[in-house]
PDB file of C-alpha atoms in Angstrom:
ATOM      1  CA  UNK Y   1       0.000   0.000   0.000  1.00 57.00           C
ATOM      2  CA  UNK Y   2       1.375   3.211  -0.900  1.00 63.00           C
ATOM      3  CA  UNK Y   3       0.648   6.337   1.534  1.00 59.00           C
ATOM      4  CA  UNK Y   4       1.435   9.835   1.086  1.00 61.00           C
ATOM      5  CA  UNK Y   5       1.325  12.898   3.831  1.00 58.00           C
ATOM      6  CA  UNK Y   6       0.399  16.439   3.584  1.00 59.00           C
ATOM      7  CA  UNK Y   7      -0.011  19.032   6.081  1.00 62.00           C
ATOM      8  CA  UNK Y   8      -3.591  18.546   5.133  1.00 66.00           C
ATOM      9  CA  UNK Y   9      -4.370  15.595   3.132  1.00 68.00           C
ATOM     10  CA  UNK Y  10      -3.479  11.794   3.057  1.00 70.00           C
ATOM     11  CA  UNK Y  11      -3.881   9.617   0.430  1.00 72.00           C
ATOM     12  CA  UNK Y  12      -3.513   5.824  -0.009  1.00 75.00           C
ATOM     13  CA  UNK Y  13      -3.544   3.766  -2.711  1.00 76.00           C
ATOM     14  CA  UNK Y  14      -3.895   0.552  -2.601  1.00 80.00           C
ATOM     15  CA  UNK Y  15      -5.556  -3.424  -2.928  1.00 82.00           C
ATOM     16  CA  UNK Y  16      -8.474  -4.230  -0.848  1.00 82.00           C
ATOM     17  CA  UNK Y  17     -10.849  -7.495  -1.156  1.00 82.00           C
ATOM     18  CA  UNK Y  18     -14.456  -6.571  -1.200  1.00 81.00           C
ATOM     19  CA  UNK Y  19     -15.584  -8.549   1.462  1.00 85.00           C
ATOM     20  CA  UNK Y  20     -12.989  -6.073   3.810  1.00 85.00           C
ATOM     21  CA  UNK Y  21     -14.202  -2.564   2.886  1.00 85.00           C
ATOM     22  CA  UNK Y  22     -16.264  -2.102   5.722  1.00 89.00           C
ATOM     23  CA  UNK Y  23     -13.185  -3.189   8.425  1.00 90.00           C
ATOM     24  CA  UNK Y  24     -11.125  -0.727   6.334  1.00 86.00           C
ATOM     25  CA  UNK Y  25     -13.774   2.460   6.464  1.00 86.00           C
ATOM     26  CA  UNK Y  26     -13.961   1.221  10.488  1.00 89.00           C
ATOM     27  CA  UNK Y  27     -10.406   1.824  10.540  1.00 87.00           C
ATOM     28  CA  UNK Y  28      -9.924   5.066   8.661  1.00 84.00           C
ATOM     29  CA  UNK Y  29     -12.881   6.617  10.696  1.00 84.00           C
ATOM     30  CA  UNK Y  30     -11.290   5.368  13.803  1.00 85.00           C
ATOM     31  CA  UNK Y  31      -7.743   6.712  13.630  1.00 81.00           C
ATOM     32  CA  UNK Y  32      -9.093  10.190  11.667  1.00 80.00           C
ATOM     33  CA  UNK Y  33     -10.548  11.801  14.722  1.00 80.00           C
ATOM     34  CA  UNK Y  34      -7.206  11.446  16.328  1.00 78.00           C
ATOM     35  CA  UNK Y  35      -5.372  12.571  13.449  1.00 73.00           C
ATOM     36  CA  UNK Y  36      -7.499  15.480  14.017  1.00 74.00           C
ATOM     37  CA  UNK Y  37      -9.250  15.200  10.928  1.00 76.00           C
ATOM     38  CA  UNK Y  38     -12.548  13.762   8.314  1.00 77.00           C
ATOM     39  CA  UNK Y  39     -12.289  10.798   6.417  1.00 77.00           C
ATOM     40  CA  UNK Y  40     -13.296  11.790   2.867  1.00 74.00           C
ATOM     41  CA  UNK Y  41     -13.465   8.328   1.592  1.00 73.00           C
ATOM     42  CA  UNK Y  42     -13.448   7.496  -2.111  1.00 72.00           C
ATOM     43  CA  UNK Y  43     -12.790   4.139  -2.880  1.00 72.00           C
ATOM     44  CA  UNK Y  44     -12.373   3.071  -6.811  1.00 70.00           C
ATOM     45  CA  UNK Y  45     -13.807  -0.457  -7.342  1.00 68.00           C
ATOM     46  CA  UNK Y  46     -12.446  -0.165 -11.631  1.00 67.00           C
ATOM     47  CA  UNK Y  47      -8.794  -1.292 -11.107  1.00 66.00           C
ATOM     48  CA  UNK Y  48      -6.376   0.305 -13.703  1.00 68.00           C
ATOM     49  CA  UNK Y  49      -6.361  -1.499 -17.062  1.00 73.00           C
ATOM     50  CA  UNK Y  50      -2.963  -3.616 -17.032  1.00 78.00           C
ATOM     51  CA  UNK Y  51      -2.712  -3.979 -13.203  1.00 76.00           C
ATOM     52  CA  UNK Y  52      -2.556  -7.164 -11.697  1.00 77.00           C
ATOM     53  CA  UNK Y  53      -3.930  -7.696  -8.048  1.00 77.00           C
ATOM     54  CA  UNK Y  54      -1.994  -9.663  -5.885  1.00 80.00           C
ATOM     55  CA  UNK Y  55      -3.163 -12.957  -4.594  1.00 81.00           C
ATOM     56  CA  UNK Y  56      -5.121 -12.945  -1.689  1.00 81.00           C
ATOM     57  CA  UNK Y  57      -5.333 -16.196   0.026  1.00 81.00           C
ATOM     58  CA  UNK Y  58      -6.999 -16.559   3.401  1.00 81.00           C
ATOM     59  CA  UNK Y  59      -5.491 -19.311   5.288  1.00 82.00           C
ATOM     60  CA  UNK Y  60      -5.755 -20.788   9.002  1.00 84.00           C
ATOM     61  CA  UNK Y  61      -2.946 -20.840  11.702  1.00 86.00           C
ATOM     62  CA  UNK Y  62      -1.945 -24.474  10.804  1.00 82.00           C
ATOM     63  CA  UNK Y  63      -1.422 -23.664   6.381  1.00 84.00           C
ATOM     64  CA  UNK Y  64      -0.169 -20.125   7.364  1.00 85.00           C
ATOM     65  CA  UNK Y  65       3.449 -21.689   8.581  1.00 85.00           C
ATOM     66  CA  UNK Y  66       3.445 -23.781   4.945  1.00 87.00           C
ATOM     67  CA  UNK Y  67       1.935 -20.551   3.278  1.00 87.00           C
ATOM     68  CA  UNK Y  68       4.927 -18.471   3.985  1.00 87.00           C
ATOM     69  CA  UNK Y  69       7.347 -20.839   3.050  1.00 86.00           C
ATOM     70  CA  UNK Y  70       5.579 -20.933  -0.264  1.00 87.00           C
ATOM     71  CA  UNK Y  71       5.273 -17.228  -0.374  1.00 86.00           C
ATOM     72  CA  UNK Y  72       9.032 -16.659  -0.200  1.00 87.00           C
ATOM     73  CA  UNK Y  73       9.504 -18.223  -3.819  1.00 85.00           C
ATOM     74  CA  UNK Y  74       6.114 -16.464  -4.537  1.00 84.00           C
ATOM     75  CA  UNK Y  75       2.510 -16.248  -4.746  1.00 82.00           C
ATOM     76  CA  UNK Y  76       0.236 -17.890  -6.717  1.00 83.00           C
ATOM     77  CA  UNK Y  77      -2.085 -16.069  -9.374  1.00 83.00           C
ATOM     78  CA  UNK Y  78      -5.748 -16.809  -9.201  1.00 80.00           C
ATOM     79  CA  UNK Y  79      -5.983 -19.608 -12.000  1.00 84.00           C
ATOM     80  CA  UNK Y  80      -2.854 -21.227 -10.517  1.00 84.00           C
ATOM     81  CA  UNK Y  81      -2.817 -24.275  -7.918  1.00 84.00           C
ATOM     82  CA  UNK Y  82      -1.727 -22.924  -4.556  1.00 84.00           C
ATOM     83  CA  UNK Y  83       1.264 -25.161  -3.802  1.00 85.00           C
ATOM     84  CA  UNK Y  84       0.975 -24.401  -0.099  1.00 84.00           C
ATOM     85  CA  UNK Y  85      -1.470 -27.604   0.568  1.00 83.00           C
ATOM     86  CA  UNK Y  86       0.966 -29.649  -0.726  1.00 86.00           C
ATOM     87  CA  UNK Y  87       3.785 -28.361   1.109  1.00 87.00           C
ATOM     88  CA  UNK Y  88       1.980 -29.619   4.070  1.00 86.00           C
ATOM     89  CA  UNK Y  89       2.763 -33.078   3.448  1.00 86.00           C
ATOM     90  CA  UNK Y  90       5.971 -32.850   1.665  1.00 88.00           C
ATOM     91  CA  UNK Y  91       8.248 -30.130   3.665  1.00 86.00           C
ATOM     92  CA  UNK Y  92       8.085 -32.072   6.723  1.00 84.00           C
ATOM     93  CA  UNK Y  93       9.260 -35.385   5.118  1.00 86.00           C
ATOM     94  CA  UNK Y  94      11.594 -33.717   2.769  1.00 84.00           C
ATOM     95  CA  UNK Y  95      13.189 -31.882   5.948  1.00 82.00           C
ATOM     96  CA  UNK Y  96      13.491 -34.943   7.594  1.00 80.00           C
ATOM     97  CA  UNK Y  97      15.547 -36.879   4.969  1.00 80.00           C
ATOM     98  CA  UNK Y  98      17.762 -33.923   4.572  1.00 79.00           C
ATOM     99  CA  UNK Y  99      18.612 -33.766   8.558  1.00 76.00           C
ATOM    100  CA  UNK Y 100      18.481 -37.215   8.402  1.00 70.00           C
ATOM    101  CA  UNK Y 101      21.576 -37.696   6.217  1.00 65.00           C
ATOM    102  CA  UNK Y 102      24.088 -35.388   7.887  1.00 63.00           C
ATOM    103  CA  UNK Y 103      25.656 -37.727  10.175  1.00 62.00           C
ATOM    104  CA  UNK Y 104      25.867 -40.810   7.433  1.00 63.00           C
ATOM    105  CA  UNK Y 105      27.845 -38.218   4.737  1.00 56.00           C
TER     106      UNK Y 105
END
C-alpha cells in the first residue's frame, strides 16, 4: 500500500478485497478523529487497465506456517494451484531426509 502525507491531506492507494471494505472504512474513521481530521473516503472499485492484483489467500494458523514458506519463492495467481497444501505433506518429510543424512555423509 502506498501512503502519502500532507499538512492537510493523506492519500492511499492501494488493494483491498471486497468482502474487507467495511473493516477498512472502520479503521480510517477510527484513527481520523485522532489525526485530528474527516475521512473523505473514495474508494475506486475499476482497477487500472494492465494492473494485476496480488493474490489474496486466506489461510488458518496451521497452512499459514506452509503458506509463507511458499510465499518466499512467490505467490500464486488466481488460475494457478496454490502449492501451499501440498507443502503440508511434503516439507516435513523432505526436511526430515535432509537432517536425516548429515551424520551418514
Amino acid at each position: 500500500m502506498r501512503c502519502e502525507f500532507h499538512t492537510t491531506l493523506v492519500f492511499m492507494a492501494g488493494w483491498c478485497p471486497m468482502n474487507q471494505l467495511e473493516n477498512l472504512n472502520r479503521c480510517i474513521n477510527e484513527v481520523a478523529p485522532e489525526a485530528g481530521t474527516k475521512p473523505a473516503l473514495d474508494y475506486n472499485a475499476i482497477p487500472p487497465m494492465n494492473a494485476i492484483p496480488p493474490t489474496y489467500i486466506p489461510t488458518t494458523k496451521v497452512i499459514s506456517a506452509f503458506q509463507n514458506i511458499v510465499n518466499t519463492y512467490g505467490s500464486p495467481r488466481y488460475q494457478e494451484v496454490n502449492p501451499g497444501l501440498f507443502t503440508i505433506v511434503t516439507f516435513p518429510f523432505l526436511f526430515g531426509v535432509m537432517y536425516g543424512d548429515i551424520g551418514h555423509g
